Short mmCIF file of C-alpha atoms and ligand atoms in Angstrom, two decimals:
data_model
loop_
_atom_site.label_atom_id
_atom_site.label_comp_id
_atom_site.label_asym_id
_atom_site.label_seq_id
_atom_site.Cartn_x
_atom_site.Cartn_y
_atom_site.Cartn_z
CA MET A 293 75.59 35.42 -91.08
CA THR A 294 76.27 34.64 -87.47
CA GLY A 295 79.57 32.74 -87.66
CA PRO A 296 81.98 33.04 -84.77
CA ALA A 297 85.07 33.89 -86.77
CA PRO A 298 85.91 35.23 -90.20
CA ARG A 299 87.69 32.95 -92.66
CA ALA A 300 91.09 31.76 -91.59
CA GLU A 301 94.00 31.31 -94.01
CA GLY A 302 94.79 27.65 -94.59
CA ALA A 303 91.44 26.33 -93.41
CA VAL A 304 90.14 23.12 -95.03
CA SER A 305 87.69 23.98 -97.82
CA GLY A 306 84.14 22.67 -97.71
CA ALA A 307 84.80 20.70 -100.93
CA ARG A 308 87.86 19.00 -99.47
CA PHE A 309 86.12 18.07 -96.27
CA ALA A 310 83.11 16.76 -98.19
CA GLY A 311 85.62 14.61 -100.09
CA PHE A 312 86.97 13.17 -96.81
CA LEU A 313 83.46 12.27 -95.70
CA LEU A 314 82.55 10.60 -99.00
CA GLU A 315 85.86 8.71 -99.17
CA ALA A 316 85.23 7.42 -95.66
CA GLY A 317 81.96 5.94 -96.90
CA PHE A 318 79.36 8.33 -95.49
CA ASP A 319 76.56 8.57 -98.01
CA LEU A 320 73.63 10.27 -96.32
CA PHE A 321 73.80 13.63 -94.58
CA THR A 322 71.17 15.36 -92.51
CA GLY A 323 71.07 18.05 -89.86
CA VAL A 324 70.28 21.65 -89.04
CA PRO A 325 72.71 24.24 -90.43
CA CYS A 326 75.34 26.26 -88.63
CA SER A 327 77.29 29.02 -90.34
CA MET A 328 80.53 27.18 -89.51
CA ILE A 329 79.61 24.45 -91.99
CA GLU A 330 78.01 26.68 -94.60
CA ASP A 331 80.42 25.70 -97.38
CA LEU A 332 80.35 22.02 -96.50
CA ILE A 333 76.56 21.96 -96.77
CA VAL A 334 76.68 23.70 -100.16
CA GLU A 335 79.07 20.96 -101.37
CA LEU A 336 76.98 18.11 -99.97
CA GLU A 337 73.77 19.54 -101.39
CA SER A 338 75.27 19.54 -104.85
CA SER A 339 77.15 16.24 -104.63
CA PRO A 340 76.04 13.50 -107.02
CA HIS A 341 77.40 10.91 -104.55
CA ALA A 342 75.42 11.89 -101.46
CA SER A 343 72.19 13.40 -100.30
CA TYR A 344 71.78 16.19 -97.78
CA LEU A 345 68.34 16.28 -96.19
CA PRO A 346 67.48 19.37 -94.16
CA ALA A 347 66.02 18.24 -90.80
CA VAL A 348 63.73 20.40 -88.72
CA ARG A 349 65.49 19.63 -85.41
CA GLU A 350 68.77 18.00 -84.52
CA ASP A 351 67.16 15.16 -82.57
CA ALA A 352 64.94 14.46 -85.58
CA ALA A 353 68.13 14.28 -87.64
CA VAL A 354 69.50 11.71 -85.18
CA GLY A 355 66.31 9.68 -85.66
CA LEU A 356 66.51 9.94 -89.45
CA ALA A 357 70.15 8.86 -89.38
CA GLY A 358 69.28 5.80 -87.27
CA GLY A 359 66.56 4.79 -89.67
CA ALA A 360 68.85 5.29 -92.64
CA TRP A 361 71.54 3.07 -91.08
CA LEU A 362 68.93 0.38 -90.39
CA GLY A 363 68.05 0.67 -94.06
CA GLY A 364 71.64 0.13 -95.16
CA ARG A 365 73.10 3.65 -95.44
CA ARG A 366 76.06 5.22 -93.65
CA PRO A 367 74.70 8.41 -92.17
CA ALA A 368 76.26 11.57 -90.78
CA VAL A 369 74.45 14.22 -88.75
CA LEU A 370 75.62 17.82 -89.09
CA LEU A 371 74.75 19.91 -86.08
CA GLN A 372 75.67 22.90 -83.99
CA ASN A 373 76.55 22.09 -80.37
CA SER A 374 73.33 23.88 -79.32
CA GLY A 375 71.56 21.02 -81.07
CA LEU A 376 73.64 18.45 -79.22
CA GLY A 377 71.78 19.58 -76.11
CA THR A 378 68.45 19.10 -77.90
CA SER A 379 69.56 15.63 -79.00
CA LEU A 380 70.61 14.13 -75.66
CA ASN A 381 67.50 12.01 -75.32
CA ALA A 382 67.56 10.81 -78.92
CA LEU A 383 71.21 9.80 -78.48
CA ALA A 384 70.72 8.19 -75.07
CA SER A 385 67.48 6.31 -75.66
CA PHE A 386 67.80 5.61 -79.39
CA SER A 387 71.23 5.67 -81.03
CA LEU A 388 73.25 4.54 -78.02
CA MET A 389 70.65 2.16 -76.64
CA TYR A 390 70.12 0.30 -79.92
CA GLY A 391 73.69 0.74 -81.05
CA LEU A 392 73.23 2.68 -84.29
CA PRO A 393 76.33 3.97 -86.07
CA ALA A 394 76.37 7.59 -87.20
CA LEU A 395 78.93 10.31 -87.46
CA LEU A 396 77.98 13.41 -85.48
CA LEU A 397 79.80 16.41 -86.89
CA VAL A 398 79.31 18.94 -84.11
CA THR A 399 80.29 22.57 -84.61
CA TRP A 400 81.88 23.99 -81.48
CA ARG A 401 80.36 27.40 -80.93
CA GLY A 402 81.51 29.09 -77.73
CA HIS A 403 84.92 27.48 -78.16
CA GLU A 404 87.39 28.82 -75.55
CA GLY A 405 84.78 31.28 -74.32
CA ARG A 406 84.97 33.49 -77.41
CA ASP A 407 81.56 33.84 -79.01
CA ALA A 408 78.13 35.45 -78.63
CA PRO A 409 76.51 35.04 -75.17
CA GLU A 410 74.07 32.32 -76.23
CA HIS A 411 76.98 29.99 -77.04
CA LEU A 412 79.18 30.39 -73.98
CA LEU A 413 77.76 27.88 -71.52
CA THR A 414 77.09 25.27 -74.20
CA GLY A 415 80.59 25.82 -75.57
CA GLU A 416 82.09 25.19 -72.17
CA ILE A 417 80.20 21.94 -71.51
CA THR A 418 80.23 20.45 -75.02
CA PRO A 419 83.07 17.92 -74.46
CA HIS A 420 81.60 17.03 -71.06
CA LEU A 421 78.23 16.27 -72.65
CA LEU A 422 79.91 13.81 -74.99
CA GLU A 423 81.87 12.30 -72.10
CA LEU A 424 78.72 11.96 -69.98
CA LEU A 425 77.12 10.05 -72.85
CA ASP A 426 80.30 7.97 -73.14
CA LEU A 427 80.36 8.92 -76.78
CA PRO A 428 83.84 8.72 -78.35
CA TYR A 429 84.99 11.92 -80.02
CA ARG A 430 87.95 13.72 -81.51
CA VAL A 431 88.52 17.44 -81.91
CA LEU A 432 89.14 18.19 -85.59
CA SER A 433 92.22 20.09 -86.65
CA ARG A 434 93.28 21.26 -90.11
CA GLU A 435 96.23 18.90 -90.12
CA SER A 436 94.39 15.79 -88.95
CA ALA A 437 90.97 16.33 -90.54
CA ALA A 438 91.23 13.48 -93.07
CA ALA A 439 92.58 11.05 -90.47
CA ASP A 440 89.92 12.11 -87.95
CA VAL A 441 87.12 11.42 -90.42
CA ALA A 442 88.60 8.01 -91.27
CA TRP A 443 88.95 7.24 -87.55
CA ALA A 444 85.31 8.18 -86.91
CA ALA A 445 84.11 6.04 -89.84
CA GLY A 446 85.99 3.02 -88.51
CA GLU A 447 84.89 3.56 -84.91
CA THR A 448 81.18 3.93 -85.60
CA GLU A 449 81.09 0.61 -87.45
CA ALA A 450 83.43 -1.20 -85.02
CA ARG A 451 81.49 -0.05 -81.96
CA LEU A 452 78.05 -0.04 -83.56
CA ALA A 453 77.49 3.38 -82.02
CA PRO A 454 77.55 7.07 -82.87
CA VAL A 455 80.91 8.81 -82.78
CA ALA A 456 81.47 12.58 -82.74
CA LEU A 457 83.90 14.95 -84.40
CA LEU A 458 84.02 18.33 -82.70
CA LEU A 459 84.71 21.19 -85.09
CA PRO A 460 86.34 24.27 -83.54
CA PRO A 461 86.33 27.61 -85.42
CA GLY A 462 89.05 28.12 -88.03
CA VAL A 463 89.39 24.49 -89.13
CA LEU A 464 86.84 24.56 -91.97
CA ALA A 465 86.59 27.43 -94.43
CA THR A 466 83.23 29.12 -94.45
CA GLY A 467 81.52 31.82 -96.49
CA GLU A 468 83.67 31.23 -99.57
CA VAL A 469 81.20 29.23 -101.63
CA ALA A 470 78.01 30.96 -102.66
CA ALA A 471 74.87 29.09 -101.75
CA GLY A 472 72.77 28.30 -104.77
CA GLU A 473 69.35 29.86 -105.13
CA ALA A 474 66.90 27.96 -102.96
CA PRO A 475 64.94 25.70 -105.29
CA PRO A 476 61.14 25.82 -105.25
CA SER A 477 61.10 22.56 -103.31
CA ALA A 478 63.53 20.66 -101.14
CA PRO A 479 64.92 17.35 -102.42
CA GLY A 480 62.73 14.34 -102.00
CA VAL A 481 59.73 16.43 -101.09
CA ALA A 482 56.93 16.93 -103.56
CA ALA A 483 55.54 20.47 -103.66
CA ARG A 484 52.20 20.51 -101.85
CA ALA A 485 49.34 21.01 -104.18
CA THR A 486 47.07 22.31 -101.38
CA ARG A 487 48.25 25.90 -101.82
CA PRO A 488 50.32 27.29 -104.65
CA PRO A 489 53.81 28.59 -103.85
CA LEU A 490 54.01 32.33 -103.15
CA THR A 491 56.42 34.56 -105.03
CA PRO A 492 58.27 36.94 -102.72
CA SER A 493 59.12 40.50 -103.68
CA LEU A 494 59.40 42.20 -100.28
CA SER A 495 62.57 42.05 -98.17
CA ARG A 496 62.21 41.16 -94.51
CA LEU A 497 63.63 44.54 -93.51
CA ALA A 498 60.98 46.36 -95.58
CA ALA A 499 58.29 44.13 -94.09
CA LEU A 500 59.55 44.81 -90.56
CA ARG A 501 59.68 48.57 -91.19
CA ALA A 502 56.07 48.55 -92.34
CA VAL A 503 54.66 46.47 -89.53
CA VAL A 504 56.68 48.01 -86.67
CA LYS A 505 55.68 51.56 -87.66
CA ASP A 506 52.07 50.62 -86.98
CA LEU A 507 52.68 49.14 -83.52
CA ASP A 508 51.80 50.80 -80.27
CA ARG A 509 53.18 49.23 -77.07
CA GLU A 510 52.41 45.60 -77.78
CA PRO A 511 55.02 43.03 -76.72
CA VAL A 512 56.85 41.39 -79.61
CA VAL A 513 58.80 38.16 -79.14
CA HIS A 514 61.46 37.73 -81.83
CA ALA A 515 62.92 34.46 -83.11
CA ASN A 516 66.70 34.14 -83.07
CA GLY A 517 68.98 35.06 -85.93
CA TYR A 518 68.71 38.02 -88.28
CA ILE A 519 65.03 38.65 -87.53
CA CYS A 520 66.09 40.05 -84.13
CA ARG A 521 68.87 42.10 -85.58
CA GLU A 522 66.89 43.61 -88.42
CA SER A 523 63.98 44.45 -86.12
CA PHE A 524 66.40 46.03 -83.62
CA SER A 525 67.78 48.18 -86.45
CA VAL A 526 64.27 49.32 -87.38
CA ALA A 527 63.22 50.25 -83.82
CA ASP A 528 64.63 49.14 -80.49
CA ARG A 529 61.51 48.98 -78.33
CA PRO A 530 61.54 47.97 -74.64
CA GLN A 531 58.59 45.73 -75.52
CA ASN A 532 60.85 43.77 -77.89
CA PHE A 533 62.06 40.44 -76.55
CA TYR A 534 65.09 39.43 -78.58
CA MET A 535 65.72 35.70 -78.46
CA ILE A 536 69.40 35.41 -79.18
CA GLY A 537 69.52 31.66 -78.60
CA SER A 538 67.01 28.83 -78.01
CA MET A 539 66.04 28.46 -81.64
CA GLY A 540 62.42 27.47 -82.18
CA LEU A 541 60.97 28.80 -78.95
CA ALA A 542 59.61 32.20 -80.02
CA SER A 543 56.09 30.83 -80.41
CA SER A 544 56.21 29.11 -77.01
CA ILE A 545 57.52 32.24 -75.31
CA GLY A 546 54.91 34.36 -77.08
CA LEU A 547 52.19 31.94 -75.97
CA GLY A 548 53.37 32.34 -72.37
CA VAL A 549 53.27 36.14 -72.62
CA ALA A 550 49.86 36.10 -74.31
CA LEU A 551 48.39 33.86 -71.61
CA ALA A 552 49.90 35.99 -68.84
CA ARG A 553 48.53 39.23 -70.34
CA PRO A 554 45.23 38.29 -72.00
CA ASP A 555 44.28 41.97 -72.19
CA LEU A 556 47.23 42.80 -74.47
CA PRO A 557 47.76 41.83 -78.12
CA THR A 558 51.02 39.86 -78.19
CA LEU A 559 53.03 39.44 -81.37
CA VAL A 560 55.59 36.84 -82.32
CA PHE A 561 58.02 37.64 -85.14
CA ASP A 562 59.12 34.20 -86.25
CA GLY A 563 61.18 32.59 -89.01
CA ASP A 564 60.33 29.52 -91.09
CA GLY A 565 63.27 27.51 -89.73
CA ASN A 566 62.23 28.45 -86.21
CA VAL A 567 58.58 27.46 -86.80
CA LEU A 568 59.62 24.14 -88.31
CA MET A 569 61.80 23.38 -85.30
CA ASN A 570 58.80 23.70 -82.96
CA LEU A 571 55.80 22.72 -85.06
CA GLY A 572 54.03 21.12 -82.11
CA THR A 573 53.48 24.55 -80.62
CA LEU A 574 51.17 25.38 -83.54
CA ALA A 575 48.89 22.64 -82.22
CA GLN A 576 49.21 23.97 -78.68
CA VAL A 577 48.29 27.48 -79.81
CA GLY A 578 45.36 26.05 -81.77
CA ALA A 579 44.15 24.07 -78.76
CA VAL A 580 44.68 26.74 -76.09
CA ALA A 581 43.45 29.41 -78.51
CA PRO A 582 44.69 32.65 -76.92
CA PRO A 583 42.60 35.34 -78.67
CA ASN A 584 45.35 37.95 -78.30
CA LEU A 585 48.21 36.12 -80.06
CA VAL A 586 49.36 37.32 -83.50
CA HIS A 587 51.98 34.97 -84.94
CA VAL A 588 53.82 36.66 -87.80
CA VAL A 589 56.18 34.40 -89.75
CA PHE A 590 58.74 36.01 -92.06
CA ASP A 591 59.18 33.12 -94.43
CA ASN A 592 62.23 33.38 -96.71
CA SER A 593 62.29 29.57 -97.35
CA VAL A 594 65.88 29.39 -96.11
CA TYR A 595 67.95 29.34 -92.95
CA GLY A 596 69.19 32.81 -93.79
CA SER A 597 71.17 33.42 -90.61
CA THR A 598 73.44 30.47 -91.30
CA GLY A 599 74.02 30.87 -95.03
CA ASN A 600 70.74 30.38 -96.91
CA GLN A 601 70.40 26.61 -96.71
CA ARG A 602 66.93 25.75 -98.02
CA SER A 603 64.16 25.07 -95.51
CA LEU A 604 61.14 22.86 -95.97
CA SER A 605 58.85 25.88 -96.19
CA ALA A 606 59.82 26.04 -99.85
CA SER A 607 57.69 22.89 -100.21
CA VAL A 608 55.14 23.15 -97.43
CA ARG A 609 52.91 26.14 -96.79
CA LEU A 610 53.22 26.98 -93.10
CA ASP A 611 49.92 28.90 -93.15
CA ALA A 612 48.16 25.68 -94.18
CA LEU A 613 49.72 23.95 -91.16
CA ALA A 614 48.59 26.76 -88.86
CA GLU A 615 45.07 26.55 -90.21
CA ALA A 616 45.00 22.80 -89.71
CA ALA A 617 46.33 23.30 -86.17
CA GLY A 618 43.34 25.48 -85.29
CA TYR A 619 44.48 29.10 -85.56
CA ARG A 620 41.33 31.17 -85.86
CA ARG A 621 42.49 33.47 -88.64
CA VAL A 622 45.22 32.69 -91.13
CA ALA A 623 46.56 34.93 -93.88
CA ALA A 624 49.42 34.96 -96.36
CA VAL A 625 50.78 38.24 -97.71
CA THR A 626 53.50 39.30 -100.11
CA ASP A 627 53.33 43.11 -99.95
CA ALA A 628 53.75 45.73 -97.25
CA ASP A 629 50.27 47.30 -97.45
CA ALA A 630 48.54 43.94 -97.12
CA LEU A 631 50.82 43.07 -94.21
CA VAL A 632 50.06 46.28 -92.31
CA GLU A 633 46.31 46.00 -92.92
CA THR A 634 46.24 42.34 -91.93
CA VAL A 635 48.21 42.75 -88.71
CA ARG A 636 46.19 45.85 -87.76
CA ALA A 637 42.93 43.95 -88.18
CA MET A 638 44.29 40.97 -86.28
CA ARG A 639 45.42 43.06 -83.33
CA ARG A 640 41.84 44.32 -83.02
CA SER A 641 40.00 41.00 -83.36
CA ASP A 642 39.94 37.62 -81.68
CA GLY A 643 42.60 35.10 -82.66
CA PRO A 644 44.88 33.24 -82.41
CA HIS A 645 46.11 34.72 -85.69
CA PHE A 646 48.79 33.57 -88.11
CA VAL A 647 50.28 35.67 -90.89
CA LEU A 648 52.70 34.18 -93.36
CA VAL A 649 54.81 36.99 -94.84
CA LYS A 650 56.64 35.63 -97.87
CA VAL A 651 59.90 37.57 -98.06
CA THR A 652 63.01 37.47 -100.22
CA THR A 653 66.29 36.04 -98.95
CA GLU A 654 67.82 39.54 -98.85
CA GLU A 655 69.56 40.17 -95.54
CA ALA A 656 70.37 43.68 -94.29
CA SER A 657 73.81 44.45 -92.94
CA VAL A 658 72.85 45.10 -89.32
CA PRO A 659 74.70 44.91 -85.98
CA ARG A 660 74.27 42.35 -83.25
CA ILE A 661 71.90 43.18 -80.37
CA PRO A 662 74.08 45.14 -77.94
CA HIS A 663 71.90 44.54 -74.85
CA THR A 664 72.85 41.79 -72.39
CA PRO A 665 70.30 39.00 -71.82
CA PRO A 666 69.38 40.34 -68.31
CA GLU A 667 68.86 43.82 -69.81
CA ILE A 668 66.57 42.36 -72.46
CA ARG A 669 64.68 40.47 -69.74
CA ASP A 670 64.25 43.42 -67.39
CA ARG A 671 63.15 46.05 -69.85
CA PHE A 672 60.79 43.63 -71.60
CA ARG A 673 59.19 42.56 -68.33
CA ALA A 674 58.78 46.17 -67.22
CA GLY A 675 57.51 47.09 -70.69
CA VAL A 676 54.90 44.32 -70.65
CA ARG A 677 53.74 45.15 -67.11
CA THR A 678 53.14 48.81 -67.90
CA ALA A 679 51.87 48.41 -71.45
C1 TPP B 429 69.33 24.27 -81.86
C2 TPP B 429 69.97 25.18 -82.89
N1 TPP B 429 70.34 24.68 -84.07
C3 TPP B 429 70.92 25.49 -85.01
C4 TPP B 429 71.14 26.81 -84.73
C5 TPP B 429 71.84 27.73 -85.74
N2 TPP B 429 70.89 28.74 -86.27
C6 TPP B 429 70.83 30.01 -85.81
S1 TPP B 429 69.70 30.95 -86.60
C7 TPP B 429 69.31 29.67 -87.63
C8 TPP B 429 68.34 29.84 -88.77
C9 TPP B 429 66.98 30.28 -88.39
O1 TPP B 429 66.17 30.15 -89.53
P1 TPP B 429 64.85 30.96 -89.75
O2 TPP B 429 63.96 30.86 -88.57
O3 TPP B 429 64.26 30.51 -91.04
O4 TPP B 429 65.29 32.48 -89.87
P2 TPP B 429 66.32 33.16 -90.89
O5 TPP B 429 67.68 32.79 -90.42
O6 TPP B 429 66.02 32.71 -92.26
O7 TPP B 429 66.08 34.60 -90.69
C10 TPP B 429 70.04 28.52 -87.32
C11 TPP B 429 69.94 27.23 -88.04
C12 TPP B 429 70.73 27.29 -83.45
N3 TPP B 429 70.88 28.56 -83.07
N4 TPP B 429 70.16 26.45 -82.56
#
C-alpha cells in the first residue's frame, strides 16, 4: 500500500475515530479511498449505524453528499487532498453556492514536504486551497481529534456549508485492521444480470509477466498505484509511461499517444478504480475510435493500492461498458494464455480494443518507481519517437 508513513505509536484507531464521527451525528459516508484512512473505511463499511458508499471520483462524492443532506442525512466525504483539487468546482458551484453542510475529511499527503513526488505540490497548497474557497478547517491532532470532529459537526450545521478536517500522517492508525474480502457486489448496488461475474484465479503480477513478455517496442501507459510498480518489477522498458499521480488519466494519456502515433499499437495498463474515475473517456475512445489503442484493464474489484476497499467493478462489468461505449473489440479473460493470445491478436488488428483481465487481489511486494518524473517523460518520449 502506498501510505506515507508506517504506523505510529499512540495514533487514534480507525474504530475510535469512526466512533467520534458517529457520535457527532454523521450518518452517511462516501469518498475515494486513501491508505491513510484504510482502517477508518473498514470500520465504516462494517458499521450498523452508518453506510459507506464508494464513489468513483471525489467531486462525485461531494455531489452525493449534497443530495444526501437535502434528503435529510448528515454526510461526510472522505478524500485524499489530490481529490480536493478535483473537487474545487463541485465545492465552489454546488456545496458552497447552495450552502450544503458536509464534513470533508481530507488526508494530507505531501505534509511538510515528506512524501512521494506526486504529492508534494498538492501537499504544499492544500491549506491554501481551503482558504481560497473560504472553507473553514482544522488540522486534526491525536489529542484534539474528538473535539475537532465535534467542532466540524457544529460548524457545518451552523454555517450551512461544508467544513474540512485536514488529517496529517501519524494521527490515525492505518494498516492494523484487515480489510474484509470484497463482496461480490457493493452495497446498494444490484449485481448486473447482463454478464455473469467472473471468478479470478490469476494474480496481476502473473498477468503482467505473461503479457509483457510478448511485447515488442509498443508504448504502454500505466495507471497509478501498484500496477506501475508491479509492471516495473517485471520489465522496466523505456516505452513504459508510469503514471505516479493523476489517478484516472491513463486512458486519456494513452488516447493522446495513440492519436499522435497512429502507426504504432499503443497499450494502456489500467485499473478498475482508475477506469471508474474517468468513465467518460470510454465514450471518447469509442467515438474517436483510434484503431491502434489496446486498453487492458487489470480488474481486481478493489482499490488495491490503498487497502483493498471494494470498487464498483464487483457489481458492474467494465467490458460491457466499453462495448456500449463503442470499442470495436471487447474481451474478458481470466487466464494467462487467453490474455496473451487476445492481446497479440488485438495488436495486429483494428480497434479500439478493450480487454478485461479479472485478477485476484494479491499484491506483490515491489519497490516504488525509482525514476524521476522528467526521466520517465524523456525516455518515454524518445522511446515512442524511435519505436
Ligand atoms: C484523485 C485521487 N484520489 C485518490 C487517490 C488514492 N489512490 C491511489 S491508487 C488508488 C487505487 C487505484 O485503484 P485501481 O485502479 O483499481 O488499481 P489497484 O490499486 O487496485 O491496483 C487510489 C484510490 C489518488 N491517487 N488520486
